PDB file of C-alpha atoms in Angstrom:
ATOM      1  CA  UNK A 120      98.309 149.655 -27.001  1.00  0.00           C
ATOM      2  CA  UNK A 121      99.252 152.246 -24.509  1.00  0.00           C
ATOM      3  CA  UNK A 122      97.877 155.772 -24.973  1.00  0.00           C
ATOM      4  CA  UNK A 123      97.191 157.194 -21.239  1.00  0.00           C
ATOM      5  CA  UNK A 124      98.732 159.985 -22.009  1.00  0.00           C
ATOM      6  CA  UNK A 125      96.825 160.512 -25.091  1.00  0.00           C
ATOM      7  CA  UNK A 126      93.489 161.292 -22.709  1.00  0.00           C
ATOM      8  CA  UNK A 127      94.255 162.307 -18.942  1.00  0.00           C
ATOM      9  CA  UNK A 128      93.079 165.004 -18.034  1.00  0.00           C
ATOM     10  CA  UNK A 129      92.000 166.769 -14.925  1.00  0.00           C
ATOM     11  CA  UNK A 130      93.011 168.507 -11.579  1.00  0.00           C
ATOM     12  CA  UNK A 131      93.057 167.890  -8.094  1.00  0.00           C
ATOM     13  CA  UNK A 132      92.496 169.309  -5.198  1.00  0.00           C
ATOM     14  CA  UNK A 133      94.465 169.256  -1.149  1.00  0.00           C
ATOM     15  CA  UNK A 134      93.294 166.773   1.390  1.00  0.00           C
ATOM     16  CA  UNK A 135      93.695 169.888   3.824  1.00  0.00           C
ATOM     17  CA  UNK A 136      90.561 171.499   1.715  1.00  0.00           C
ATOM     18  CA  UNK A 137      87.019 171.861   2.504  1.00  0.00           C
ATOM     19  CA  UNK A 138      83.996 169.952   0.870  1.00  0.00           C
ATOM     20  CA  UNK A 139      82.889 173.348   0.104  1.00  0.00           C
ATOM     21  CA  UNK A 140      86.448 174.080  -1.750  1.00  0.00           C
ATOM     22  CA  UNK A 141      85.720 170.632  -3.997  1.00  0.00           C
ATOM     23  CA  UNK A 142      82.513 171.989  -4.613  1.00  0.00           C
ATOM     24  CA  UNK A 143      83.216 175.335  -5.798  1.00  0.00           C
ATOM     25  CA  UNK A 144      85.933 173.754  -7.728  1.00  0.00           C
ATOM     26  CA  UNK A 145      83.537 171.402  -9.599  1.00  0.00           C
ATOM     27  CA  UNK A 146      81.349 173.712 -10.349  1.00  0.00           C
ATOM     28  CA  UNK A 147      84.246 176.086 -12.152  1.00  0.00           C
ATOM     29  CA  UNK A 148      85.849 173.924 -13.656  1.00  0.00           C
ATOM     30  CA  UNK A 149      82.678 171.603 -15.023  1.00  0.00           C
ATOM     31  CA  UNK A 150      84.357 168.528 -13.698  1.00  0.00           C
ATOM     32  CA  UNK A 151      82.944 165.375 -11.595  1.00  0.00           C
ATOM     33  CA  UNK A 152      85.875 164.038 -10.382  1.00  0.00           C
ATOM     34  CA  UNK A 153      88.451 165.257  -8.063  1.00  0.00           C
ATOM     35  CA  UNK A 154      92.095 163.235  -7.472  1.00  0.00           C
ATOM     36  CA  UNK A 155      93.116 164.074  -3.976  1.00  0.00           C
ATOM     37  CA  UNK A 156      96.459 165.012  -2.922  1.00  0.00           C
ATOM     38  CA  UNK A 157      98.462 165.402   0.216  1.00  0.00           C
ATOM     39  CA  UNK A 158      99.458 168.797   1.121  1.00  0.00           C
ATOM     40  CA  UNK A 159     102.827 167.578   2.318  1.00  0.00           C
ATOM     41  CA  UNK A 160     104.215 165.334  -0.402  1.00  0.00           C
ATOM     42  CA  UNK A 161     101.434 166.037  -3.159  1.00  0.00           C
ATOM     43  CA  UNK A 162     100.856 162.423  -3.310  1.00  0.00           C
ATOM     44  CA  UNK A 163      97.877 161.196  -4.482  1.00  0.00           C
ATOM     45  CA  UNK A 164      95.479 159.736  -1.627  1.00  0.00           C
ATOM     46  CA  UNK A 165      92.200 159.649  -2.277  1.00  0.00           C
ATOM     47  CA  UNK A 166      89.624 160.030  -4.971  1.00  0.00           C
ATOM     48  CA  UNK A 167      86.444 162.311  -4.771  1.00  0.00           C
ATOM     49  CA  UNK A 168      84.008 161.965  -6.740  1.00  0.00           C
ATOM     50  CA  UNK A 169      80.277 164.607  -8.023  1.00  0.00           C
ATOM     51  CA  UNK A 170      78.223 161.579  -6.673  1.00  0.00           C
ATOM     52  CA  UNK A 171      79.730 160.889  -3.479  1.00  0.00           C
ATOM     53  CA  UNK A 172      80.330 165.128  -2.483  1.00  0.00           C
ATOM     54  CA  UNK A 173      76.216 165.120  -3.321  1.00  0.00           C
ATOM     55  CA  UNK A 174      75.467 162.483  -1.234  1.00  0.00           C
ATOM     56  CA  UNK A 175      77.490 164.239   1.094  1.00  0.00           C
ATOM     57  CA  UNK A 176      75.754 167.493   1.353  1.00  0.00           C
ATOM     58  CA  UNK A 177      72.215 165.986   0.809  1.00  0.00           C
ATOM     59  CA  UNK A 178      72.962 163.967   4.113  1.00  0.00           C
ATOM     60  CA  UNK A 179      74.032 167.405   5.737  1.00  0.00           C
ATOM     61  CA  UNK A 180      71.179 169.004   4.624  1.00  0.00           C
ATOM     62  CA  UNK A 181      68.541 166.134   5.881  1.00  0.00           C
ATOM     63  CA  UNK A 182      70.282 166.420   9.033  1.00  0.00           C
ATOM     64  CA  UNK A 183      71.154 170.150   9.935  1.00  0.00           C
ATOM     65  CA  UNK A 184      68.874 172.001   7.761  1.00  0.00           C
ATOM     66  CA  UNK A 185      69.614 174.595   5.126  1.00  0.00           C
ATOM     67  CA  UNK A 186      70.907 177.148   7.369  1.00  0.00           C
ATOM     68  CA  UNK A 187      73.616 175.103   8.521  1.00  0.00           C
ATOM     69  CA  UNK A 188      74.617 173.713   5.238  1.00  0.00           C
ATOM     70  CA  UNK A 189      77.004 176.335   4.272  1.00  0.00           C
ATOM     71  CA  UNK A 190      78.442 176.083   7.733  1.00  0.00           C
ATOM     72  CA  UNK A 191      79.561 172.396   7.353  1.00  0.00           C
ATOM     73  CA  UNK A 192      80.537 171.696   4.478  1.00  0.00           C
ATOM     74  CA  UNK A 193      83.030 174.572   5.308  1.00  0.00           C
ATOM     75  CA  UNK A 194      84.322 172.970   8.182  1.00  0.00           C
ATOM     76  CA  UNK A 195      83.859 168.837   6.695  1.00  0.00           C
ATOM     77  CA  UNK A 196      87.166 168.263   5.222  1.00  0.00           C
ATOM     78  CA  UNK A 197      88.032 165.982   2.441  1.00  0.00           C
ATOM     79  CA  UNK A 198      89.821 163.738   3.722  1.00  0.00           C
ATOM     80  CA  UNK A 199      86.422 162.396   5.670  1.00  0.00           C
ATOM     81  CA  UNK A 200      84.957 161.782   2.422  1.00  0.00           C
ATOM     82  CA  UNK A 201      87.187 160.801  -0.351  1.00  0.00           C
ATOM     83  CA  UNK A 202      87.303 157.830  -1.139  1.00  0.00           C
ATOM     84  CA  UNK A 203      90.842 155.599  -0.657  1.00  0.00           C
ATOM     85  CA  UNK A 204      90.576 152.769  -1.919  1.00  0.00           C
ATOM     86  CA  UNK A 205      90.980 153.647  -5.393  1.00  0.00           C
ATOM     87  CA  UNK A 206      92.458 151.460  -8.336  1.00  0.00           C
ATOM     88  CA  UNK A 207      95.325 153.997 -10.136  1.00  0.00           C
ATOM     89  CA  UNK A 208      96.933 153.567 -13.506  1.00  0.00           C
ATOM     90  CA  UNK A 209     100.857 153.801 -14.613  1.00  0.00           C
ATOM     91  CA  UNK A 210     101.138 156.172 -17.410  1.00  0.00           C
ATOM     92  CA  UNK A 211     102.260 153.358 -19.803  1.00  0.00           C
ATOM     93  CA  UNK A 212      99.452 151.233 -18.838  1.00  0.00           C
ATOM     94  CA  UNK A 213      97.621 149.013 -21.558  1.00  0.00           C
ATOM     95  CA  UNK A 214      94.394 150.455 -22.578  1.00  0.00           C
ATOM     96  CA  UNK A 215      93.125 146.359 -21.657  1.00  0.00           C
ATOM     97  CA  UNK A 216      93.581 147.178 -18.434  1.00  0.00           C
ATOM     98  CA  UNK A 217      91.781 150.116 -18.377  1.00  0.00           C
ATOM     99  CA  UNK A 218      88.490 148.641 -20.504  1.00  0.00           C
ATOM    100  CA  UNK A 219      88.468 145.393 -18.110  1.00  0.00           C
ATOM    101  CA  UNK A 220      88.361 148.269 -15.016  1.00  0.00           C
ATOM    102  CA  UNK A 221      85.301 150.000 -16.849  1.00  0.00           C
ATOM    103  CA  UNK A 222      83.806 146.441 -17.495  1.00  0.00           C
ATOM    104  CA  UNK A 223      83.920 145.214 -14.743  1.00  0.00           C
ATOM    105  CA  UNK A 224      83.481 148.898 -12.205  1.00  0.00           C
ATOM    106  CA  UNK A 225      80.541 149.881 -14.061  1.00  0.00           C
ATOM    107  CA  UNK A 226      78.929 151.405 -10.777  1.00  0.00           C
ATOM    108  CA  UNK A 227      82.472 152.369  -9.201  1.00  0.00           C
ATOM    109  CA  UNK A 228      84.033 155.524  -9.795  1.00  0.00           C
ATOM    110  CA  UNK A 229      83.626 156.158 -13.152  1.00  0.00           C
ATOM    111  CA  UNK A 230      87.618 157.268 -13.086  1.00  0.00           C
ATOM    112  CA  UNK A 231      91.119 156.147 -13.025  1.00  0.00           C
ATOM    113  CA  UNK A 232      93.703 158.467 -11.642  1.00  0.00           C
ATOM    114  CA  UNK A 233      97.194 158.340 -13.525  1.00  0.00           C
ATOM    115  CA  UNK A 234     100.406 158.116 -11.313  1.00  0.00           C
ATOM    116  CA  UNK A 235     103.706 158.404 -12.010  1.00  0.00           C
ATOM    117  CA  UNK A 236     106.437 156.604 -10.190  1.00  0.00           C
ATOM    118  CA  UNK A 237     106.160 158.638  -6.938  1.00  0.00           C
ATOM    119  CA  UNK A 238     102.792 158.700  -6.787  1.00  0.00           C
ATOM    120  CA  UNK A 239     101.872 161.727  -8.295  1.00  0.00           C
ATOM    121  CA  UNK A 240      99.011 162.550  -9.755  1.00  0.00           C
ATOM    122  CA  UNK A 241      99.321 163.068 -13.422  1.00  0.00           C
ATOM    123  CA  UNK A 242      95.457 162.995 -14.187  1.00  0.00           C
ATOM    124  CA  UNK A 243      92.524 161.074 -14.607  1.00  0.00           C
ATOM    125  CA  UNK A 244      90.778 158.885 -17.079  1.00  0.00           C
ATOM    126  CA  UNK A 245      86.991 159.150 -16.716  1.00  0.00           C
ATOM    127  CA  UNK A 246      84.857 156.173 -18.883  1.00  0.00           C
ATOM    128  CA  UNK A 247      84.228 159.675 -20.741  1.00  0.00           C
ATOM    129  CA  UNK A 248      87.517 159.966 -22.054  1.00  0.00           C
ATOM    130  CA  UNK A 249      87.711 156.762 -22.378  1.00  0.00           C
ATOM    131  CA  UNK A 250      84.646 156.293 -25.191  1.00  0.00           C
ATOM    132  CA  UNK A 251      85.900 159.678 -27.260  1.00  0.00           C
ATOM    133  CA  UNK A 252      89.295 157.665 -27.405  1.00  0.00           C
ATOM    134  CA  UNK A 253      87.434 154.910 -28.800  1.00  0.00           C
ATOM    135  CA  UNK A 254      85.772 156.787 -31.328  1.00  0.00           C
ATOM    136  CA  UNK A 255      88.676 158.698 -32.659  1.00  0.00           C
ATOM    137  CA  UNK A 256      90.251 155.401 -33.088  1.00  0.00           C
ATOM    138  CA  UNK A 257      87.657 154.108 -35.193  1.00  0.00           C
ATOM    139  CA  UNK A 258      86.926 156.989 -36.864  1.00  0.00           C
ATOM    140  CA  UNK A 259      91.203 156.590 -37.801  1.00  0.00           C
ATOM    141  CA  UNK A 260      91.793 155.729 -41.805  1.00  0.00           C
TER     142      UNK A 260
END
């Protein structure tokens, strides 16, 4: 059963931005994770994440204070804290694959970005999406 396309959804966000960019962008747009694209090709290259961006700015904060918070994350790009090493998903990919991932990632991501043949990002699946699929299907006459 392949319906990706059925439940991607998301945005993403230049490796050229800030960690304050990602931030303010979370907060708009309510969302916890972030595909990251090059600004040159738009290709997807990284993967960042509400967890790993707080981690991120608590460690600033422990370390420079409040005052200089604003400061770096304003100046910390990205690309020093995405994370690259991230599994990705074909937009006809079987939803097996996509369970087993969840199984077997429980503490990992909590994501799957969707690619197309060039790499692009097409969107995400979060475990979220993943669990309202399931329950529409059931739910199905």
């Amino acid at each position: 059963m392949t319906l990706i396309g059925h439940i991607i959804n998301g945005i993403g966000i230049s490796h050229e931005a800030s960690l304050k960019d990602a931030h303010l962008l979370m907060q708009s747009r309510n969302v916890r994770h972030l595909p990251v694209v090059s600004e040159s090709t738009g290709e997807f290259i990284g993967m960042l994440t509400h967890k790993k961006m707080i981690a991120t700015v608590l460690t600033m904060l422990n370390k420079y204070g409040q005052g200089a918070l604003d400061r770096k994350e304003r100046y910390t790009p990205i690309a020093e804290v995405m994370d690259t090493q991230v599994q990705k998903l074909g937009l006809d990919e079987p939803l097996t694959i996509v369970v087993q991932y969840f199984i077997d990632n429980k503490h990992a991501l909590g994501c799957l970005p969707v690619v197309d043949e060039q790499n692009q990002v097409l969107g995400i699946v979060t475990s979220s999406d993943f669990v309202k699929l399931c329950q529409r299907l059931l739910l199905q006459p």
